[in-house]
mmCIF file of C-alpha atoms in Angstrom:
data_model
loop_
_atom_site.group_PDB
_atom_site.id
_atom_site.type_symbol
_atom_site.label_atom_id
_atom_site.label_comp_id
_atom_site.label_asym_id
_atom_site.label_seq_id
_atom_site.Cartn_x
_atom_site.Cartn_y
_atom_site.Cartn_z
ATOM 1 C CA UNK A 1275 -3.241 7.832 -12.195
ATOM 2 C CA UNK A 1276 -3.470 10.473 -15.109
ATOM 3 C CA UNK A 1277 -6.713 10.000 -16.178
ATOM 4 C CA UNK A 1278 -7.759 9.930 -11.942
ATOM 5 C CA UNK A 1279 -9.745 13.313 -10.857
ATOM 6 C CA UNK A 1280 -8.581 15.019 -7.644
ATOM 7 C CA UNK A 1281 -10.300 12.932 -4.858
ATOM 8 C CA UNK A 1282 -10.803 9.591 -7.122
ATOM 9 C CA UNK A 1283 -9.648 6.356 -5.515
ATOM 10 C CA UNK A 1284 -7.578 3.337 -7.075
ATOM 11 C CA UNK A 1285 -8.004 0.125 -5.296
ATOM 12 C CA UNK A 1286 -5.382 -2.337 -5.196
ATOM 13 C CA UNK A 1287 -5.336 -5.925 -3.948
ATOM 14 C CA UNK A 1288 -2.142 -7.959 -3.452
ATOM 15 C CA UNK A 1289 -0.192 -10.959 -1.925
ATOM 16 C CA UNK A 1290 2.388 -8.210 -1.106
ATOM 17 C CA UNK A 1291 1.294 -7.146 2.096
ATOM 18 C CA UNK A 1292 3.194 -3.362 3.139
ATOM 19 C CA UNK A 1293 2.723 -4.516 7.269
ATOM 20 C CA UNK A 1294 6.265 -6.406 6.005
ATOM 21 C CA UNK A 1295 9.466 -4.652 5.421
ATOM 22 C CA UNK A 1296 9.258 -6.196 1.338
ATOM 23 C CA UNK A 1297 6.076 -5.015 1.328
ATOM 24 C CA UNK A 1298 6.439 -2.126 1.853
ATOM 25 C CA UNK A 1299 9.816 -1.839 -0.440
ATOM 26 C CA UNK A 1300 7.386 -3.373 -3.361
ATOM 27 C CA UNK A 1301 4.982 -0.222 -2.267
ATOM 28 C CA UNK A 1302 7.727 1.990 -2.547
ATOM 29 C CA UNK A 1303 9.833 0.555 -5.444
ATOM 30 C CA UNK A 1304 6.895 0.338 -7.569
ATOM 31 C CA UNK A 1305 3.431 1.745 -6.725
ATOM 32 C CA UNK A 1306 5.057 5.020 -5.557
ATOM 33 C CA UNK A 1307 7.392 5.615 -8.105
ATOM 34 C CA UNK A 1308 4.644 5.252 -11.137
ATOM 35 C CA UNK A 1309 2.080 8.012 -8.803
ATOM 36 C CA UNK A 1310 4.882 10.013 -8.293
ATOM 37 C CA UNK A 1311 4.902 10.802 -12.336
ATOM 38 C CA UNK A 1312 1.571 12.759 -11.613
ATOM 39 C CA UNK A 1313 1.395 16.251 -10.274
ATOM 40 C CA UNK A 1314 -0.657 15.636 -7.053
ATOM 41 C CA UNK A 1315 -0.621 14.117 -3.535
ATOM 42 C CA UNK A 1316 -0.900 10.626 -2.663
ATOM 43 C CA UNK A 1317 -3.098 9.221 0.435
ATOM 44 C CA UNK A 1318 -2.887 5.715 1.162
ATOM 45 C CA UNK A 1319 -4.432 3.634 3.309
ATOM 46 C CA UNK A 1320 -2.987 -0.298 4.196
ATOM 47 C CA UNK A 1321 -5.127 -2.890 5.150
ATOM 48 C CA UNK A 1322 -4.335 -5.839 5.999
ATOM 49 C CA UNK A 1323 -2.949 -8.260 8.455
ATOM 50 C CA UNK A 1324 -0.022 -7.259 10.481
ATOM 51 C CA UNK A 1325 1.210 -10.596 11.861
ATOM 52 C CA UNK A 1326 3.042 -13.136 10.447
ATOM 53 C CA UNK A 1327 1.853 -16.887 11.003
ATOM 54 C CA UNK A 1328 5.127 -19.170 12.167
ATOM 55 C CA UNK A 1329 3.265 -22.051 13.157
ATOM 56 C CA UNK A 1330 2.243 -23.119 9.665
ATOM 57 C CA UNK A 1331 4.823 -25.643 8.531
ATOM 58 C CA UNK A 1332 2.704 -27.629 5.940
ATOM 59 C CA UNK A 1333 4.362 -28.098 2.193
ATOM 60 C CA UNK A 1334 1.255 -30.457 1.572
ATOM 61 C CA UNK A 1335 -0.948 -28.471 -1.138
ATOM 62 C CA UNK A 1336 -3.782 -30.460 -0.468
ATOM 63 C CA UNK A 1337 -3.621 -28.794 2.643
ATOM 64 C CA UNK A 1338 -3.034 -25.360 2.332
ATOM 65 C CA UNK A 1339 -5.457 -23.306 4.147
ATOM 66 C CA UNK A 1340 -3.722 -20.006 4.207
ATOM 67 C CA UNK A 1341 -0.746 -17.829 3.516
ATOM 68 C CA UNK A 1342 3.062 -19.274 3.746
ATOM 69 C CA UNK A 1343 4.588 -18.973 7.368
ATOM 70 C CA UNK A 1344 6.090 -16.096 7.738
ATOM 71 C CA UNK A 1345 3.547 -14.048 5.650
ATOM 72 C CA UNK A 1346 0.868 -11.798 6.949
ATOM 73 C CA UNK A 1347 -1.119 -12.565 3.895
ATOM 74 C CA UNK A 1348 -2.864 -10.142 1.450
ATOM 75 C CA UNK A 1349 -3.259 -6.426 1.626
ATOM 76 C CA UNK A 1350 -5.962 -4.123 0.119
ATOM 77 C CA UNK A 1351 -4.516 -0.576 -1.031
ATOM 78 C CA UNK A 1352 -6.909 1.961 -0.945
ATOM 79 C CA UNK A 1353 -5.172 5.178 -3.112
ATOM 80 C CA UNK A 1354 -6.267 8.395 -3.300
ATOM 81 C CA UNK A 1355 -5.448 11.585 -5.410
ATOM 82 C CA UNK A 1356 -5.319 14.495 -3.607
ATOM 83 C CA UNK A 1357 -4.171 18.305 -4.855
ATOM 84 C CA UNK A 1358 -0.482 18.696 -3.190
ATOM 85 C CA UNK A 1359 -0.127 21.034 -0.212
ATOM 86 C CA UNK A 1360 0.840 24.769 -1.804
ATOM 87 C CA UNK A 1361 3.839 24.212 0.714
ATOM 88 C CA UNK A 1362 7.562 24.905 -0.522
ATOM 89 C CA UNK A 1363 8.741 22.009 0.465
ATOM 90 C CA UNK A 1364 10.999 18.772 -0.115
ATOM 91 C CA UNK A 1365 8.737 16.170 1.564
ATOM 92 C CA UNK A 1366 6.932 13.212 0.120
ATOM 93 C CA UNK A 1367 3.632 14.502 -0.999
ATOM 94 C CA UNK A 1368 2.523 11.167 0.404
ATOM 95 C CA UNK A 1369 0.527 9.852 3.881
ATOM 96 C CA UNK A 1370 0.440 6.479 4.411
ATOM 97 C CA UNK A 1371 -2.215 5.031 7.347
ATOM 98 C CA UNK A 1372 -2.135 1.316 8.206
ATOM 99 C CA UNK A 1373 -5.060 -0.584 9.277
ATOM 100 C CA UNK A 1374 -4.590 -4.090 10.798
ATOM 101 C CA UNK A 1375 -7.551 -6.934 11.427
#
């Protein structure tokens, strides 16, 4: 995020999917806390799907055709570096948008 100009974008992809309350810990825990060491403000955007799938019950491998039940599935992160408000305040310099499909 250092070496990121104002306006650049990181893209992230991952099985940990933020529409989930460990998702969006993981988002918190770790992808916030490492942008948070740079001096700017954070926009991210969430897609992904929002529902989980309970009716898949299959442990055969040979037939996996999708995420585990209970799982949403991947998310794509879509980060970007903005200059932080010249606002004295103690909010997260961070906005966080969700997009389901």
């Amino acid at each position: 995020a250092r070496v990121l100009d104002f306006y650049g974008y990181i893209l992230l992809v991952s099985h940990v999917n933020a529409h989930t309350k460990s998702g969006m810990n993981w988002l918190w825990q770790v992808v916030m806390t490492g942008l948070q060491q740079v001096e700017a403000g954070w926009e991210v955007e969430v897609h992904g799907h929002d529902e989980t799938d309970t009716n898949n019950n299959d442990t055969d491998l040979a037939a996996y055709d999708g995420p585990p039940s209970g799982s949403p599935g991947p998310a794509v992160y879509i980060i970007q570096k903005v200059p932080r408000r010249e606002v004295d305040s103690e909010e997260e310099e961070v906005k966080i948008s969700f997009f389901s499909y």
